[in-house]
Steps between C-alpha positions, in 0.01 A plus 500: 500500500611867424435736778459842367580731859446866504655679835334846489592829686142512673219223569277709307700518171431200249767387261381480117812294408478175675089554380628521134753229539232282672247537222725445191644169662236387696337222169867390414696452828369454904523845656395733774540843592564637890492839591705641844624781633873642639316607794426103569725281728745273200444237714091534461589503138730212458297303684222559292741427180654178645133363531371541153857308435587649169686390193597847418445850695476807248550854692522830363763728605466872591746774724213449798507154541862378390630436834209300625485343187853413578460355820170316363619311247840349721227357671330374250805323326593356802186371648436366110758387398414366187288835391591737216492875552449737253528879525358799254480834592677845493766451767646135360483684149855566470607274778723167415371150635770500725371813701230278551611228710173313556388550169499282189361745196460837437212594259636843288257707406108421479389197648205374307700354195739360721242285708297376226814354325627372840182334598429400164865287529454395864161335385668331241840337694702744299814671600449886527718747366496877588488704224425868359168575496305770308248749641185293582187586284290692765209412252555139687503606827247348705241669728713516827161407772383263305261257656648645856289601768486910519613644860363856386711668810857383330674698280447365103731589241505475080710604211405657180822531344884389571794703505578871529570762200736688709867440614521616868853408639344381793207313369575131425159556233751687297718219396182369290521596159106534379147510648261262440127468551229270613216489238264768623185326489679215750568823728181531526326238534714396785505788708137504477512200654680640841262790468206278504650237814530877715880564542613752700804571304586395190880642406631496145870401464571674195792735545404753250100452524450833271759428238198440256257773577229362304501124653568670786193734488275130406619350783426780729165580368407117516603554888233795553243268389546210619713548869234461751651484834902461324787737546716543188919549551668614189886590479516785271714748304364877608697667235304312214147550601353731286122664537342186337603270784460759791152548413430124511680512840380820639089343363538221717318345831679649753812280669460244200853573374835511691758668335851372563720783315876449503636912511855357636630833485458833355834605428601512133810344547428248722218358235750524215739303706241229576360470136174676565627830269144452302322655833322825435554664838253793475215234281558236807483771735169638333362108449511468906325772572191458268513141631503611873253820450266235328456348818369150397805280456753402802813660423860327617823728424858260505784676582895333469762624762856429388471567086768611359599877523219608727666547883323596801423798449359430148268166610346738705369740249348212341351397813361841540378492158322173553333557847356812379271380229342336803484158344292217747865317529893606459739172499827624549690172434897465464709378191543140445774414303349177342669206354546562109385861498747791365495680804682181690784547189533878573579424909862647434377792292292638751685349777236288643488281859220243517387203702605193359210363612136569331351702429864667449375819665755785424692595889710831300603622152732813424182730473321383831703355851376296700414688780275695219349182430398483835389804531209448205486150644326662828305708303357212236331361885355818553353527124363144547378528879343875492499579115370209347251341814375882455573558869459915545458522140329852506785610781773412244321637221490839678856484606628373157397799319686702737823340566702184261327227558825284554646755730202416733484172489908469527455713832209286640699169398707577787208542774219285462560091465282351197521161712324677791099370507305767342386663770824546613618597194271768425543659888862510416440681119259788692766562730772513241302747287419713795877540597625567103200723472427417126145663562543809688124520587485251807071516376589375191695228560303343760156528271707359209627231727161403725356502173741247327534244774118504534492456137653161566459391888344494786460833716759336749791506250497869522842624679410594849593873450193483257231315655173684509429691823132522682483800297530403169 
């Protein structure tokens, strides 16, 4: 039997992959597919593994789950001994067999040509030989939830194309050379299927989602009509949205779409440096705010600390930049020098230290220290614990369009604890605002602040300096 095991980053994630694999191979060879978690005990896992007693264990490989993967499959080999382990994915991409101990194959590339000939020879008694495979007809591709029972609270997830038109040095997507497309009308008819079953959240996978505006502008309108109770996540490219695909955004149910939109960076260099010299600054710019002011979509900004040519100083006007549109979310994530990407093969042109570990996370380059790293590293928990959970969102709105928003949030970094519970937390932010005296006007900041913590809690969150007297 062929085990087909997908370790995912969260329980509620599911893993099209193994569901491809499963369905493709499923008439011509014995198989099964088992989806975990890294935030499960290994042991649960191999235990779990060692009882279905496989033949051959198939895992996919990415930065977040290497290491347990790692550990995993020792186990596996040595508790089987007899089992063969195969390994696909990202991170064993450019890796050699013998980085991989405990493994016996490494599947280059996409998966789905490579299984059907391998079950198709295991079936037979044949030997197997690894070879070069071409891009896999996505026309083929099965419906991932096939015949599965539909657990509307996980997260789903679908592709409507392959590959990436753009080369970002950091992006492994780059190193594809074309995009290719699912038959529309398959699309379609699939999806509608998820939207009739009632999931929560259906995410698309596609990196590029709008790199066809008028598939693009199908797919979307098919959502509007037929997403009942189903959230839509696209990854898209602001700077080429144009008015026809804003207005099918901007017409839609409210919180339908999410709107993952990589910025990266606004300085001029720093995009030329990466490969993203094709952005249109002041069209992106505009694109983001017609998007936000439209009020119906979700809107998530991605910034990229560590790029080259863009110090401390410099990330922080593009922070500014971004938390002042006033998107719902602002990731501020940190360079990963990936396995295979151009950015890995530039380490001694810009001088870069990483973690030879994944995710590779950049520690200092010659434009940014590491004591500057650390520095937007305690502000990234602030943008995620008080920016993006819109804790005092009307407070910092005030105070942002008086002073830099990274300025504040540097100097409250240092005096309130994100780990704190929340009621701690936000006792500590009310005192650290009162002593910087961003809002001069004690009045105004304690109506803007009773009135966002009552927005979100109880009246007993309130700080005690603000709790409402007899009187009021």
């Amino acid at each position: 039997m062929l085990l087909f095991l997908a370790i995912n980053a969260k329980y509620i994630h599911t893993n099209i992959a193994v569901r491809y694999f499963y369905h493709l191979c499923k008439d011509v060879y014995p198989c099964k597919f088992l989806e975990f978690n890294i935030n499960q005990d290994p042991d649960d896992v191999l235990f779990k593994v060692v009882e279905e007693g496989p033949k051959y264990v198939a895992i996919s490989v990415y930065i977040w789950n290497a290491l347990y993967v790692k550990r995993l499959i020792e186990g596996i080999k040595k508790t089987l001994k007899d089992v063969t382990i195969i390994l696909g994915g990202p991170e064993v991409y450019f890796d050699t067999i013998e980085e991989w101990v405990y493994a016996d194959i490494i599947v280059r590339g996409e998966g789905e040509p490579f299984f059907i000939d391998f079950c198709d020879a295991v079936s037979k008694g044949k030997e197997f030989t690894v070879k070069d495979y071409q891009y896999f007809d996505m026309e083929k591709l099965p419906f991932p939830y096939k015949d599965e029972k539909i657990d509307i609270n996980k997260v789903y997830y679908y592709e409507t194309s392959r590959g990436c038109p753009f080369k970002c040095s950091y992006c492994l997507s780059s190193l594809e050379k074309e995009v290719r497309f699912a038959p529309i009308e398959k699309v379609l008819d699939d999806i509608r299927y998820l939207f009739d079953k009632g999931v929560r959240l259906l995410k698309f996978v596609d990196r590029t989602f709008n790199i066809n505006k008028e598939r693009a502008i199908r797919i979307i309108e098919f959502c509007k009509r037929y997403s009942r109770e189903t959230q839509v996540h696209l990854e898209i490219e602001p700077s080429l949205l144009d008015d026809d695909i804003i207005y099918v955004l901007n017409t839609s149910r409210k919180g339908l779409f999410r709107l993952e939109m990589g910025i990266q960076s606004f300085n001029p260099k720093t995009l030329n440096a990466i490969g993203r010299g094709f952005v249109n600054i002041e069209r992106l710019d505009r694109n983001i705010k017609r998007l936000i002011e439209g009020g119906r979509c979700l809107v998530h900004l991605d910034l990229i600390a560590g790029l080259p040519y863009e110090g401390f100083d410099g990330f922080k006007k593009s922070l500014d930049k971004t938390i002042l549109y006033f998107a719902d979310e602002v990731q501020l994530g940190f360079l990963k020098l990936l396995k295979g990407t151009r950015i890995r093969k530039e380490v001694e042109l810009y001088d870069y230290r990483y973690y030879s570990l994944p995710p590779y996370e950049v520690i200092s380059s010659r434009f940014l220290s590491y004591p500057e790293i650390y520095r937007l590293k305690r502000i990234e928990d602030l943008v995620e614990r008080l920016y993006n959970r819109k804790n005092l969102f009307a407070t910092l709105r005030y105070i942002f369009k008086r002073y830099r928003p990274s300025d504040v949030l540097e100097r409250l970094s240092y005096e309130v604890d994100s780990r704190k519970s929340v009621k701690d937390f936000l006792s500590d932010l009310y005192r650290s605002l009162v002593r910087f005296n961003f809002i001069e006007d004690y009045n105004i900041l304690k109506n803007l602040f009773r009135f966002d913590v009552l927005s979100i809690y109880p009246e007993d969150y309130l700080p005690e300096e603000l709790a409402f007297t007899k009187e009021e």
